Amino acid sequence: PLAYTYCQEVLGQPCVSQSTYEYMNSSIPACVSACNSCDGGNEWSCALGRAECNGAELDPYMETGLNPYDIRKQCPNGGLCYNFDAITTFLNRQDVMSALGVDTNQVQQWQSCNYDVNGMFGNDWLRRFDILVPDLLASDIRVLVYAGDMDFICNWLGNKAWTMQLQWPGKQTFNDAKDVPWTMNGKTVAWARSVAGRLTPIQFSFVRVHDAGHMVPMDQPETALAMIKRFTRNQPFHYGGLLPTARESKTLITREFFLSFSMISLLFGE
């Protein structure tokens, strides 16, 4: 419902036409079938399914000219939609590369996205990686999944859906938990759902960041910093101020739990 119903709710109009929305919905079973076949070890299904799923679920949105990383914006620069000239210039300065310890014999320049490397992960788009999460939780590694609520490609509806469908001993407790408003300076900046574990009050958490697209730290830097601080300090997200540093368990910060969750979130969020 994100491309149609949610866009209508937050923008006043859908991001795609009703006929396009119906087409995207009708294509989901075939895409899910390709995902299942890919997970079963069929490499052809991984490759062909990626093309089929992207063609049915992503391309119709892209044809609108809207930014897949922020439904409020257009995509004027093509590709990744944003102008990365400033950060590219900065990271390619010799003094910066030296300070970061970059081996210039191996890496000549920084790129915002290396499409050769990206292409090597092409067959992973349809693979499930949520199956790795239960073992992390069982090992007392706390997990945070977050998404900006203006992102399309890794949208909050899809990410929240997979967290609630995750098969683990705390599933029912997590699903029964509330999405608690998190306020800063008197304003709601996010909604957080967490369940406690043996060593932590935030064993498994999903945070929907308000008024942010895919690049949460760029759109809401104060919220992003506070979220990471709370997570690494083992503190609940919805309290007004940072608590004294608590005993920390091992930590794992995950955005969509690797890029493969982009397709999962699209399927759940359409």
PDB file of C-alpha atoms in Angstrom, residues 74-200:
ATOM      1  CA  GLN A  74      11.885  14.056  -7.648  1.00  0.00           C
ATOM      2  CA  CYS A  75      14.998  12.247  -8.893  1.00  0.00           C
ATOM      3  CA  PRO A  76      16.784  14.995 -10.854  1.00  0.00           C
ATOM      4  CA  ASN A  77      20.237  13.481 -11.062  1.00  0.00           C
ATOM      5  CA  GLY A  78      19.309   9.972 -12.219  1.00  0.00           C
ATOM      6  CA  GLY A  79      20.865   6.823 -10.798  1.00  0.00           C
ATOM      7  CA  LEU A  80      21.211   7.438  -7.087  1.00  0.00           C
ATOM      8  CA  CYS A  81      19.199  10.698  -7.346  1.00  0.00           C
ATOM      9  CA  TYR A  82      21.586  12.760  -5.214  1.00  0.00           C
ATOM     10  CA  ASN A  83      24.595  14.908  -6.022  1.00  0.00           C
ATOM     11  CA  PHE A  84      27.581  13.365  -4.246  1.00  0.00           C
ATOM     12  CA  ASP A  85      30.216  15.714  -5.714  1.00  0.00           C
ATOM     13  CA  ALA A  86      31.102  17.321  -2.373  1.00  0.00           C
ATOM     14  CA  ILE A  87      31.656  14.064  -0.476  1.00  0.00           C
ATOM     15  CA  THR A  88      33.436  12.542  -3.505  1.00  0.00           C
ATOM     16  CA  THR A  89      35.857  15.479  -3.663  1.00  0.00           C
ATOM     17  CA  PHE A  90      36.453  15.324   0.092  1.00  0.00           C
ATOM     18  CA  LEU A  91      37.071  11.579   0.306  1.00  0.00           C
ATOM     19  CA  ASN A  92      39.380  11.635  -2.708  1.00  0.00           C
ATOM     20  CA  ARG A  93      41.679  14.242  -1.201  1.00  0.00           C
ATOM     21  CA  GLN A  94      45.112  12.752  -0.602  1.00  0.00           C
ATOM     22  CA  ASP A  95      45.259  13.982   2.998  1.00  0.00           C
ATOM     23  CA  VAL A  96      41.879  12.411   3.748  1.00  0.00           C
ATOM     24  CA  MET A  97      42.817   9.117   2.114  1.00  0.00           C
ATOM     25  CA  SER A  98      46.064   9.109   4.097  1.00  0.00           C
ATOM     26  CA  ALA A  99      44.236   9.847   7.362  1.00  0.00           C
ATOM     27  CA  LEU A 100      41.839   6.962   6.675  1.00  0.00           C
ATOM     28  CA  GLY A 101      44.696   4.591   5.905  1.00  0.00           C
ATOM     29  CA  VAL A 102      43.592   3.924   2.333  1.00  0.00           C
ATOM     30  CA  ASP A 103      46.013   1.741   0.378  1.00  0.00           C
ATOM     31  CA  THR A 104      46.192   3.773  -2.830  1.00  0.00           C
ATOM     32  CA  ASN A 105      47.944   0.893  -4.567  1.00  0.00           C
ATOM     33  CA  GLN A 106      44.716  -1.059  -4.214  1.00  0.00           C
ATOM     34  CA  VAL A 107      42.113   1.728  -4.326  1.00  0.00           C
ATOM     35  CA  GLN A 108      42.629   4.791  -6.490  1.00  0.00           C
ATOM     36  CA  GLN A 109      39.424   6.635  -5.714  1.00  0.00           C
ATOM     37  CA  TRP A 110      36.260   6.600  -3.631  1.00  0.00           C
ATOM     38  CA  GLN A 111      32.918   6.118  -5.392  1.00  0.00           C
ATOM     39  CA  SER A 112      29.437   6.609  -4.004  1.00  0.00           C
ATOM     40  CA  CYS A 113      28.461   3.316  -5.634  1.00  0.00           C
ATOM     41  CA  ASN A 114      30.717   0.879  -7.442  1.00  0.00           C
ATOM     42  CA  TYR A 115      28.371  -0.779  -9.908  1.00  0.00           C
ATOM     43  CA  ASP A 116      30.850  -3.575 -10.672  1.00  0.00           C
ATOM     44  CA  VAL A 117      30.756  -4.623  -7.020  1.00  0.00           C
ATOM     45  CA  ASN A 118      27.029  -3.971  -6.874  1.00  0.00           C
ATOM     46  CA  GLY A 119      26.476  -6.280  -9.834  1.00  0.00           C
ATOM     47  CA  MET A 120      28.319  -9.113  -8.109  1.00  0.00           C
ATOM     48  CA  PHE A 121      25.559  -9.147  -5.495  1.00  0.00           C
ATOM     49  CA  GLY A 122      22.802  -9.194  -8.126  1.00  0.00           C
ATOM     50  CA  ASN A 123      21.610 -12.713  -7.386  1.00  0.00           C
ATOM     51  CA  ASP A 124      21.294 -11.895  -3.685  1.00  0.00           C
ATOM     52  CA  TRP A 125      18.386  -9.499  -4.234  1.00  0.00           C
ATOM     53  CA  LEU A 126      15.796 -12.234  -3.850  1.00  0.00           C
ATOM     54  CA  ARG A 127      17.533 -14.274  -1.166  1.00  0.00           C
ATOM     55  CA  ARG A 128      16.333 -14.241   2.428  1.00  0.00           C
ATOM     56  CA  PHE A 129      18.719 -13.059   5.087  1.00  0.00           C
ATOM     57  CA  ASP A 130      16.208 -12.658   7.901  1.00  0.00           C
ATOM     58  CA  ILE A 131      16.894 -16.314   8.719  1.00  0.00           C
ATOM     59  CA  LEU A 132      20.230 -15.183  10.167  1.00  0.00           C
ATOM     60  CA  VAL A 133      18.598 -12.962  12.764  1.00  0.00           C
ATOM     61  CA  PRO A 134      17.161 -15.574  15.206  1.00  0.00           C
ATOM     62  CA  ASP A 135      20.630 -17.004  15.903  1.00  0.00           C
ATOM     63  CA  LEU A 136      21.913 -13.503  16.631  1.00  0.00           C
ATOM     64  CA  LEU A 137      19.090 -12.892  19.088  1.00  0.00           C
ATOM     65  CA  ALA A 138      19.651 -16.281  20.700  1.00  0.00           C
ATOM     66  CA  SER A 139      23.300 -15.290  21.234  1.00  0.00           C
ATOM     67  CA  ASP A 140      22.286 -12.127  23.123  1.00  0.00           C
ATOM     68  CA  ILE A 141      23.264  -9.921  20.187  1.00  0.00           C
ATOM     69  CA  ARG A 142      20.737  -7.130  20.096  1.00  0.00           C
ATOM     70  CA  VAL A 143      19.347  -6.152  16.724  1.00  0.00           C
ATOM     71  CA  LEU A 144      18.017  -2.811  15.530  1.00  0.00           C
ATOM     72  CA  VAL A 145      16.108  -2.454  12.267  1.00  0.00           C
ATOM     73  CA  TYR A 146      15.214   1.104  11.296  1.00  0.00           C
ATOM     74  CA  ALA A 147      13.679   2.838   8.304  1.00  0.00           C
ATOM     75  CA  GLY A 148      12.733   6.368   7.351  1.00  0.00           C
ATOM     76  CA  ASP A 149       9.003   6.696   6.767  1.00  0.00           C
ATOM     77  CA  MET A 150       9.470   8.575   3.470  1.00  0.00           C
ATOM     78  CA  ASP A 151      11.654   5.873   1.875  1.00  0.00           C
ATOM     79  CA  PHE A 152      10.150   3.763  -0.906  1.00  0.00           C
ATOM     80  CA  ILE A 153      12.831   1.262  -1.889  1.00  0.00           C
ATOM     81  CA  CYS A 154      13.460  -0.008   1.665  1.00  0.00           C
ATOM     82  CA  ASN A 155      10.211   1.217   3.110  1.00  0.00           C
ATOM     83  CA  TRP A 156       9.133   1.080   6.736  1.00  0.00           C
ATOM     84  CA  LEU A 157       5.970  -0.933   6.035  1.00  0.00           C
ATOM     85  CA  GLY A 158       7.918  -3.804   4.488  1.00  0.00           C
ATOM     86  CA  ASN A 159      10.684  -3.724   7.063  1.00  0.00           C
ATOM     87  CA  LYS A 160       8.229  -3.691   9.933  1.00  0.00           C
ATOM     88  CA  ALA A 161       6.313  -6.573   8.314  1.00  0.00           C
ATOM     89  CA  TRP A 162       9.329  -8.880   8.134  1.00  0.00           C
ATOM     90  CA  THR A 163      10.324  -8.122  11.714  1.00  0.00           C
ATOM     91  CA  MET A 164       6.844  -9.129  12.856  1.00  0.00           C
ATOM     92  CA  GLN A 165       6.874 -12.308  10.775  1.00  0.00           C
ATOM     93  CA  LEU A 166      10.334 -13.366  11.964  1.00  0.00           C
ATOM     94  CA  GLN A 167      10.264 -16.831  13.503  1.00  0.00           C
ATOM     95  CA  TRP A 168      11.979 -16.673  16.886  1.00  0.00           C
ATOM     96  CA  PRO A 169      10.969 -17.394  20.504  1.00  0.00           C
ATOM     97  CA  GLY A 170      10.136 -13.738  21.161  1.00  0.00           C
ATOM     98  CA  LYS A 171       7.871 -13.323  18.134  1.00  0.00           C
ATOM     99  CA  GLN A 172       4.581 -13.091  20.008  1.00  0.00           C
ATOM    100  CA  THR A 173       5.981 -10.718  22.612  1.00  0.00           C
ATOM    101  CA  PHE A 174       7.415  -8.501  19.886  1.00  0.00           C
ATOM    102  CA  ASN A 175       4.161  -8.534  17.925  1.00  0.00           C
ATOM    103  CA  ASP A 176       2.166  -7.689  21.056  1.00  0.00           C
ATOM    104  CA  ALA A 177       4.438  -4.736  21.841  1.00  0.00           C
ATOM    105  CA  LYS A 178       3.337  -1.198  21.037  1.00  0.00           C
ATOM    106  CA  ASP A 179       4.876   1.287  18.661  1.00  0.00           C
ATOM    107  CA  VAL A 180       5.819   3.845  21.275  1.00  0.00           C
ATOM    108  CA  PRO A 181       6.211   7.485  20.173  1.00  0.00           C
ATOM    109  CA  TRP A 182       9.708   8.805  20.734  1.00  0.00           C
ATOM    110  CA  THR A 183       9.833  12.542  21.347  1.00  0.00           C
ATOM    111  CA  MET A 184      12.730  14.959  21.346  1.00  0.00           C
ATOM    112  CA  ASN A 185      12.367  18.657  22.139  1.00  0.00           C
ATOM    113  CA  GLY A 186       8.617  18.207  22.381  1.00  0.00           C
ATOM    114  CA  LYS A 187       8.244  16.675  18.886  1.00  0.00           C
ATOM    115  CA  THR A 188       7.642  13.079  17.813  1.00  0.00           C
ATOM    116  CA  VAL A 189      10.736  12.016  15.890  1.00  0.00           C
ATOM    117  CA  ALA A 190      10.106   8.277  15.625  1.00  0.00           C
ATOM    118  CA  TRP A 191       8.063   5.299  16.783  1.00  0.00           C
ATOM    119  CA  ALA A 192       9.930   2.451  18.454  1.00  0.00           C
ATOM    120  CA  ARG A 193       8.893  -1.149  19.117  1.00  0.00           C
ATOM    121  CA  SER A 194      11.250  -3.172  21.306  1.00  0.00           C
ATOM    122  CA  VAL A 195      11.324  -6.320  23.390  1.00  0.00           C
ATOM    123  CA  ALA A 196      13.726  -6.987  26.233  1.00  0.00           C
ATOM    124  CA  GLY A 197      16.208  -9.814  26.388  1.00  0.00           C
ATOM    125  CA  ARG A 198      18.273 -11.474  29.069  1.00  0.00           C
ATOM    126  CA  LEU A 199      20.857  -8.672  29.092  1.00  0.00           C
ATOM    127  CA  THR A 200      19.060  -5.731  27.556  1.00  0.00           C
TER     128      THR A 200
END
